[in-house]
mmCIF file of C-alpha atoms and ligand atoms in Angstrom:
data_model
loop_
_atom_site.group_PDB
_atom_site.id
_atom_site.type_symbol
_atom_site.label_atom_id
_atom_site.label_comp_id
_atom_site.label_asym_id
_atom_site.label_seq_id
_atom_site.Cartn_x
_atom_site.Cartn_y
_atom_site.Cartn_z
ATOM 1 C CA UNK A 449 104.131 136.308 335.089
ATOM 2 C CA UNK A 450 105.954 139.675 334.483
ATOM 3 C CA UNK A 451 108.462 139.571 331.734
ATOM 4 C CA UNK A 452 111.892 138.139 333.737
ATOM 5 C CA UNK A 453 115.551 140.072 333.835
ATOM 6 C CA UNK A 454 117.865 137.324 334.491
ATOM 7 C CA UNK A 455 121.471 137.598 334.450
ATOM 8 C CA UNK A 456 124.725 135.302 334.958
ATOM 9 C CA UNK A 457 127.488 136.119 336.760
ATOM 10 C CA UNK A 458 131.443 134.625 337.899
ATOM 11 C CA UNK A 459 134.480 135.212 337.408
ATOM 12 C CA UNK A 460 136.169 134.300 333.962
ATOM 13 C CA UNK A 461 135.973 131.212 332.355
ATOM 14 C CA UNK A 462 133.246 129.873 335.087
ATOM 15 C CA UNK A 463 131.592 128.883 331.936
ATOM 16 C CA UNK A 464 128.922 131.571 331.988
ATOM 17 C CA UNK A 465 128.766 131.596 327.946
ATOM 18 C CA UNK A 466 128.253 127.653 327.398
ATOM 19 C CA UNK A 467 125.437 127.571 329.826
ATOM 20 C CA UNK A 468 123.685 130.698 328.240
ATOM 21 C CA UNK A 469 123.128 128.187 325.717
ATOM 22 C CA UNK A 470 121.598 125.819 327.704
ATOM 23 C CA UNK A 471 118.929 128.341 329.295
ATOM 24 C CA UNK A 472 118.350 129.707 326.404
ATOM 25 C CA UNK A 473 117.113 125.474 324.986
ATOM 26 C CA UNK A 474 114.793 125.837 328.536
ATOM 27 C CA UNK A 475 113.465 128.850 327.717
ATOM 28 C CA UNK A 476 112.684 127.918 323.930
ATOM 29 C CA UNK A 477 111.104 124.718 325.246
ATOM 30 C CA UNK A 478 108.578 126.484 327.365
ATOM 31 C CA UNK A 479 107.799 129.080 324.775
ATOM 32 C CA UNK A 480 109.130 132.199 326.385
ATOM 33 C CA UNK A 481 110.035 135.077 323.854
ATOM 34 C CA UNK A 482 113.190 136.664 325.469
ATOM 35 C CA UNK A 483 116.329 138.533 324.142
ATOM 36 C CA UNK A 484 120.026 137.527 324.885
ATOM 37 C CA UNK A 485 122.566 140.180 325.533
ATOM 38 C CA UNK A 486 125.856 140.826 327.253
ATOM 39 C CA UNK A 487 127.655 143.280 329.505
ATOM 40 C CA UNK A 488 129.825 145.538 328.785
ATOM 41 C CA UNK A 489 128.152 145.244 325.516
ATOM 42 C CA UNK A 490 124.781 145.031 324.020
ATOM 43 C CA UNK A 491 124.575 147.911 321.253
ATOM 44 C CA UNK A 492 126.625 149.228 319.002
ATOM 45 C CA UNK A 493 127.669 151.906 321.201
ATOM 46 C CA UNK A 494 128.797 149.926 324.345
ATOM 47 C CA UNK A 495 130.128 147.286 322.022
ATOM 48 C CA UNK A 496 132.440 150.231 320.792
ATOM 49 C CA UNK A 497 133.072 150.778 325.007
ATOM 50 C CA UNK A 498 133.677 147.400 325.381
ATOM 51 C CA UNK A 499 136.526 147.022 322.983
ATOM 52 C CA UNK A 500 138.029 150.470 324.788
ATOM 53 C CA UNK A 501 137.428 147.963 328.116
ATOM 54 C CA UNK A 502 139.031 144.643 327.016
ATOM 55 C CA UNK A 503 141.283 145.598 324.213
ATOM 56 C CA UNK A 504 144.980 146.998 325.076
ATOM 57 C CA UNK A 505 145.059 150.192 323.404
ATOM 58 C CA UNK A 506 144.515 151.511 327.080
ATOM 59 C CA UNK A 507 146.357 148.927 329.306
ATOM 60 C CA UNK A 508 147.036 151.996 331.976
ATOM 61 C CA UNK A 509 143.231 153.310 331.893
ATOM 62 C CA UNK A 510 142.688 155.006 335.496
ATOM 63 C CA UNK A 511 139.832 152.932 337.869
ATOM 64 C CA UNK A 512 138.102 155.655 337.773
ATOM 65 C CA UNK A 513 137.212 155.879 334.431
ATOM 66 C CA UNK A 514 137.046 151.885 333.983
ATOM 67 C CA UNK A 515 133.954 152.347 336.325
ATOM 68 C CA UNK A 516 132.452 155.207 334.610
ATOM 69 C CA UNK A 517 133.031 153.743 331.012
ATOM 70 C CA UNK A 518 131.128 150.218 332.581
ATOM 71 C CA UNK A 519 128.406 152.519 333.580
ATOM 72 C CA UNK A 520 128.023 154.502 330.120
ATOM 73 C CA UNK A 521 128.273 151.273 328.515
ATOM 74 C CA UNK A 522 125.191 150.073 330.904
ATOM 75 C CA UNK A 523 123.076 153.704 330.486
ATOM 76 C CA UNK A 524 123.132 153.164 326.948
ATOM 77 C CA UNK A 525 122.196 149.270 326.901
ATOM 78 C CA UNK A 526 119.616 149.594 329.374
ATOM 79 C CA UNK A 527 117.833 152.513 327.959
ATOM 80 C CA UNK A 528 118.209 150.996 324.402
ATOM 81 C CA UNK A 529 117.883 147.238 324.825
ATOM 82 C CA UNK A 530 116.962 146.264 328.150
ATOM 83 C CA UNK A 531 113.842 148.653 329.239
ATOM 84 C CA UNK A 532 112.247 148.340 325.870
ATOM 85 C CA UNK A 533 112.396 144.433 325.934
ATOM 86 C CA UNK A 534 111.499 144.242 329.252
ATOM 87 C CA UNK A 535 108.282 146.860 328.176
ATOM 88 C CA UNK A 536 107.110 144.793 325.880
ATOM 89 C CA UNK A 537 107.308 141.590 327.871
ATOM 90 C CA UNK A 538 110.368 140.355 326.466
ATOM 91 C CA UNK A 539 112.544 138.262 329.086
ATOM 92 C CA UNK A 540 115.899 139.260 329.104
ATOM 93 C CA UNK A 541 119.196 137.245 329.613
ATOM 94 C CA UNK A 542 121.997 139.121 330.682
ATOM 95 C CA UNK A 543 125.324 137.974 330.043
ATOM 96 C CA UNK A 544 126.756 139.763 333.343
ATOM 97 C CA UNK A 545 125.579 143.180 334.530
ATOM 98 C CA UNK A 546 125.761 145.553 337.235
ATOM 99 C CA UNK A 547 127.091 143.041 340.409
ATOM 100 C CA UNK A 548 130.189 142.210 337.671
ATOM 101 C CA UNK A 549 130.684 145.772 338.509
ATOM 102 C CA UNK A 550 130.768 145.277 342.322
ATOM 103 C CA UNK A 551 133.068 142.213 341.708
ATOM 104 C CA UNK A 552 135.528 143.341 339.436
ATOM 105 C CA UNK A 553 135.144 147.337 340.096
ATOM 106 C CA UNK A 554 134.713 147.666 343.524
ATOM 107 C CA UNK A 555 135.919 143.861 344.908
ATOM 108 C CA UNK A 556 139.075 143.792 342.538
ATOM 109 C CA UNK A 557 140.039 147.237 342.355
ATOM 110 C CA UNK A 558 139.063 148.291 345.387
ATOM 111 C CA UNK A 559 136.832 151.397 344.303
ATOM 112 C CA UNK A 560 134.840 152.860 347.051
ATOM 113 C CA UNK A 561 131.334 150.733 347.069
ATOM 114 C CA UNK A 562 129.637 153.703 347.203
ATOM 115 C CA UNK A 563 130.540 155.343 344.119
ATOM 116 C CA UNK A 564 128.794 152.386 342.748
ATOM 117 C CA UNK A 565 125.670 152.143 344.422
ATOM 118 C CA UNK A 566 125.624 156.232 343.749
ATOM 119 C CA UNK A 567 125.881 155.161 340.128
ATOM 120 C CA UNK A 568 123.752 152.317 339.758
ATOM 121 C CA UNK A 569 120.913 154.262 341.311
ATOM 122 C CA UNK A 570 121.648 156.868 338.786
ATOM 123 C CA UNK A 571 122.004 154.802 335.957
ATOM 124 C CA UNK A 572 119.355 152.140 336.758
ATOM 125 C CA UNK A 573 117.012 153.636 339.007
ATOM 126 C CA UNK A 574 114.460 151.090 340.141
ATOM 127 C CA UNK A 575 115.877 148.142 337.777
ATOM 128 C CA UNK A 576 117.509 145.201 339.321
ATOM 129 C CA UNK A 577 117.884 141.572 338.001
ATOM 130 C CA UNK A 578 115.233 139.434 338.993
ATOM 131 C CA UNK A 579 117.233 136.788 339.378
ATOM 132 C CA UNK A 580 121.219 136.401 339.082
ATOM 133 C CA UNK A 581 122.860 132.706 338.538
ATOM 134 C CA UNK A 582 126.257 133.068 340.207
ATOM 135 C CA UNK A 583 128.401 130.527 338.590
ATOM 136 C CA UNK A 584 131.126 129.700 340.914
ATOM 137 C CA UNK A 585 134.404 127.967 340.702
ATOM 138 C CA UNK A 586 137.997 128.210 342.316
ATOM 139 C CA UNK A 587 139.483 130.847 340.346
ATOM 140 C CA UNK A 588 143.002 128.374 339.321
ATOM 141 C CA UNK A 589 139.976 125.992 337.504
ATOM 142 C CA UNK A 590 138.190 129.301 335.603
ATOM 143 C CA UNK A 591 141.374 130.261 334.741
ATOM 144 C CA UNK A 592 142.660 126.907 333.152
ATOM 145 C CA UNK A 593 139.403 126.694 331.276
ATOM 146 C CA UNK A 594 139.698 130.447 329.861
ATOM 147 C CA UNK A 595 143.237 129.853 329.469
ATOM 148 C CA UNK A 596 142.412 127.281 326.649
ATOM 149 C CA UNK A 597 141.300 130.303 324.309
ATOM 150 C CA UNK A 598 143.019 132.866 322.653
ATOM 151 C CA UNK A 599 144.975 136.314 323.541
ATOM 152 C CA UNK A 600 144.035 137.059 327.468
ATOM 153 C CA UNK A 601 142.305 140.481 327.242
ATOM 154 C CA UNK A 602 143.060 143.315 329.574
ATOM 155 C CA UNK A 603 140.872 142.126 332.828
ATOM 156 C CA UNK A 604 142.347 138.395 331.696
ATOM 157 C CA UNK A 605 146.036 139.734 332.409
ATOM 158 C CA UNK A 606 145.380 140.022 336.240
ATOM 159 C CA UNK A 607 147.279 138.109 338.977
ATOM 160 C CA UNK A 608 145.001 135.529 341.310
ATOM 161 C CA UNK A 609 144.764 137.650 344.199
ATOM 162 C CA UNK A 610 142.480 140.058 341.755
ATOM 163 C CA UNK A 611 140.319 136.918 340.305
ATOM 164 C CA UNK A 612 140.134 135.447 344.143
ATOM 165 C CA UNK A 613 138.646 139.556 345.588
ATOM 166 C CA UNK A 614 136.913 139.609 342.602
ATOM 167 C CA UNK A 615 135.382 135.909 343.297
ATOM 168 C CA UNK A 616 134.907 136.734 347.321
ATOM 169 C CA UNK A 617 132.855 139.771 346.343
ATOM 170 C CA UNK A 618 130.523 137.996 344.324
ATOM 171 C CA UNK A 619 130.294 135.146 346.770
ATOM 172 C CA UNK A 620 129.559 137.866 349.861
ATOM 173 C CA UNK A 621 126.382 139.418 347.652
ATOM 174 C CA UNK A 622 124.938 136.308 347.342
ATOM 175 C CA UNK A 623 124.634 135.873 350.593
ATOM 176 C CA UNK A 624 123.413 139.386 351.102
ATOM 177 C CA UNK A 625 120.455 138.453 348.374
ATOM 178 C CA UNK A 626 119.842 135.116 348.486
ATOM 179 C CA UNK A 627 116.709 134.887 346.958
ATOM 180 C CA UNK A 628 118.055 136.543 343.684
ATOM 181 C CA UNK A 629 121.753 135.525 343.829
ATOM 182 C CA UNK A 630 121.751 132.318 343.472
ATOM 183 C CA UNK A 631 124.996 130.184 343.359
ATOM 184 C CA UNK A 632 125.870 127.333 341.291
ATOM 185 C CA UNK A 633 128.949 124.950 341.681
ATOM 186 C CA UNK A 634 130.873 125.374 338.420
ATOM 187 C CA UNK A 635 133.604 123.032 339.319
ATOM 188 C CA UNK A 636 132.382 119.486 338.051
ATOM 189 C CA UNK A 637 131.593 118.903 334.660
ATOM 190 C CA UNK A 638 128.467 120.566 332.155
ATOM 191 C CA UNK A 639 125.819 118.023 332.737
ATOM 192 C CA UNK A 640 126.313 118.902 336.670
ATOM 193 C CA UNK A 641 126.155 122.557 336.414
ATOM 194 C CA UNK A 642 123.162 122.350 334.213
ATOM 195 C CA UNK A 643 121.305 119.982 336.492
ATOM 196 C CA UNK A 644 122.009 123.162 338.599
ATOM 197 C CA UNK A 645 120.407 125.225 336.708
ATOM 198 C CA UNK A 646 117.265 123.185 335.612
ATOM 199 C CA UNK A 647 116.458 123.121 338.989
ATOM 200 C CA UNK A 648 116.010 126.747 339.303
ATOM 201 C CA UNK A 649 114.509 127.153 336.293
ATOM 202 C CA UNK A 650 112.271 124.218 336.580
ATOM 203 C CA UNK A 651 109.962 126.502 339.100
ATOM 204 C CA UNK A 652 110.222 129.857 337.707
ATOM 205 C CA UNK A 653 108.495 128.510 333.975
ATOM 206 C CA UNK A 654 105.665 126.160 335.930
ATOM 207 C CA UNK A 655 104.550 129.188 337.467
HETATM 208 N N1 Z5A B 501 133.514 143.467 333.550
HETATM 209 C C1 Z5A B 501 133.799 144.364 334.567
HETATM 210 O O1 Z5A B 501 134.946 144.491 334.998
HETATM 211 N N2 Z5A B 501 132.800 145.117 335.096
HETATM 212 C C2 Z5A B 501 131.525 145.059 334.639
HETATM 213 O O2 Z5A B 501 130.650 145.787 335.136
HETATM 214 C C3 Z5A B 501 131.238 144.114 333.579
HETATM 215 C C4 Z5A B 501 132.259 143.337 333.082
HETATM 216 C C5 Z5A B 501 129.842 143.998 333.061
HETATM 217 C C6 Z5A B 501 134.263 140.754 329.986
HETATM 218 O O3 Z5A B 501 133.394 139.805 330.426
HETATM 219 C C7 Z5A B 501 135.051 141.359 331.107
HETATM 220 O O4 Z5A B 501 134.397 142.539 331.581
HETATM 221 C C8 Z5A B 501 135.163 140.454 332.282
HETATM 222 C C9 Z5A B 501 134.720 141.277 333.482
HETATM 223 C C10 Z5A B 501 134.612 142.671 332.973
HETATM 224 N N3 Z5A B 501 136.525 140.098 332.394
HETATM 225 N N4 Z5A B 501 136.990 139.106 332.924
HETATM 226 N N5 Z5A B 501 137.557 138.244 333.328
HETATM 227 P P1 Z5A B 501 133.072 138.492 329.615
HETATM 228 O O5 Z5A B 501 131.944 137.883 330.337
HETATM 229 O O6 Z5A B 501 132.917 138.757 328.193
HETATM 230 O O7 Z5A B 501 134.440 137.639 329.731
HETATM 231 P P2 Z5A B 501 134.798 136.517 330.705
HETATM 232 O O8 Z5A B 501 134.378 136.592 332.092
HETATM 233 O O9 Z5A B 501 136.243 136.464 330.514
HETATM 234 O O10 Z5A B 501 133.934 135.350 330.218
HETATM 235 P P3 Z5A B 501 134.495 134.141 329.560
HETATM 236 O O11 Z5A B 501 135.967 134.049 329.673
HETATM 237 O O12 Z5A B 501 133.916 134.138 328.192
HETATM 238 O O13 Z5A B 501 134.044 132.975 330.460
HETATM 239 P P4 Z5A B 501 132.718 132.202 330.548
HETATM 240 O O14 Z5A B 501 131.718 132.705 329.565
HETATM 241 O O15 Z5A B 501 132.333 132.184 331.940
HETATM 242 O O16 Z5A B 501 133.174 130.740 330.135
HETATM 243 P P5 Z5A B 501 132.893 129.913 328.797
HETATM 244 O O17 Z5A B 501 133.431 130.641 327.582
HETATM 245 O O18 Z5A B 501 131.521 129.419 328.770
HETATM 246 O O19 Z5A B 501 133.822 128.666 329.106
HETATM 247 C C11 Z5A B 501 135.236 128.751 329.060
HETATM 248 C C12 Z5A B 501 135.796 127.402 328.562
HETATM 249 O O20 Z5A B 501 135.534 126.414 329.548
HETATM 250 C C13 Z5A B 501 135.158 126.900 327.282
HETATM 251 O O21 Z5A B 501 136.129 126.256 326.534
HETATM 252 C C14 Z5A B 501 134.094 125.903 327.770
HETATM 253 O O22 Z5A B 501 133.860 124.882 326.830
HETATM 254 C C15 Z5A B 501 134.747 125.350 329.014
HETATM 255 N N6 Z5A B 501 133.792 124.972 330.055
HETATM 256 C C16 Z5A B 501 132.719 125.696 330.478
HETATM 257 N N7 Z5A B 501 132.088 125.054 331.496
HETATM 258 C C17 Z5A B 501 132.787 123.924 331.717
HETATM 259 C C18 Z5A B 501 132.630 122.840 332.660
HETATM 260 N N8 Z5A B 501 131.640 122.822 333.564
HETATM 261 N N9 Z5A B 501 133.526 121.859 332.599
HETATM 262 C C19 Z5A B 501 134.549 121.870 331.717
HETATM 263 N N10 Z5A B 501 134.748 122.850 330.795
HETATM 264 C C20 Z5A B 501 133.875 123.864 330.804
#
């Protein structure tokens, strides 16, 4: 099978990090060499876009540029990290990626979809996720888990009605893409969302 892009979506505190860990012990168990990575992040360049995106030294930063920063972030990590792994039949797990940008860009600040697709087809060309785990939970139960941790950065400072366009976004291209999108109930406990997931998985690494 062709080296897999996988990546995991949701709105915050869904639990998207914790479960990395999990598919990453499924993965190790069936002997698959892959590379973990995050968006915005995922070299030392978009790392240094991503603390320009979360930190607060911009709090009034225009949409506009929000979405093009997201997208120089991505240029760099995919033509750096992501393409080169995938070349040389790394799998690669995504810690969000470019339908984050649909969500958050397009579903909770309202940019015009089309500036996106214009810019993922620029940025990405033919590359798309193979498959996308859409971890999904009322926003009030993502929140009170994120809430636990420390300072709220600057997409953590939103109101609901943000998280819940955000979360509708997300839930409306899944069912666009059902086949890659593929949506998990975050809402009960660990050992139920990683059930979830094992079932997924289970079929993809017999084959
Ligand atoms: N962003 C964007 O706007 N546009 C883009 O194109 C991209 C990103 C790529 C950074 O993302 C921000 O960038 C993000 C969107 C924006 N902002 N927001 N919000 P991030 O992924 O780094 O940050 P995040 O979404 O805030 O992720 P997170 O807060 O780290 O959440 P998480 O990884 O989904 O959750 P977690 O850390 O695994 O779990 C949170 C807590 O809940 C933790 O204490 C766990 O132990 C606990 N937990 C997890 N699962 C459970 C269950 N099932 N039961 C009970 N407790 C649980």
């Amino acid at each position: 099978m062709k080296a897999q892009f996988i990546t995991l979506e949701g709105s915050e505190g869904v639990g998207k990090t914790s479960n990395l860990e999990y598919i990453k012990s499924l993965l190790d168990a069936s002997g698959i060499d892959y590379i973990v990575t995050r968006e915005p992040g995922g070299t030392p360049l978009s790392e240094a876009l991503r603390d320009l995106l979360l930190g607060h030294d911009y709090k009034g930063m225009a949409d506009d540029t929000e979405l093009l920063l997201m997208f120089a972030a991505r240029a760099e990590h995919v033509a750096k990290v992501i393409k080169p792994a995938l070349e040389k039949g790394q799998w690669v797990l995504c810690d969000r990626f470019t339908d984050a940008t649909y969500a958050y860009q397009g579903g909770g600040r309202q940019l015009d979809v089309q500036r996106i697709e214009g810019l993922e087809q620029w940025v990405l060309g033919d590359l798309r996720p193979d498959l996308t785990l859409l971890l999904d939970a009322p926003v009030e139960i993502g929140r009170e888990r994120a809430g636990k941790r420390s300072e709220p950065d600057r997409f953590e400072q939103e109101r609901d009605a943000f998280f819940n366009r955000v979360r509708d976004c997300y839930l409306a291209r899944a069912e666009v893409e059902p086949d890659r999108i593929r949506v998990i109930d975050a809402s009960g406990d660990l050992a139920s969302v990683q059930q979830q997931i094992k079932q997924i998985f289970d079929p993809l690494l017999a084959s």
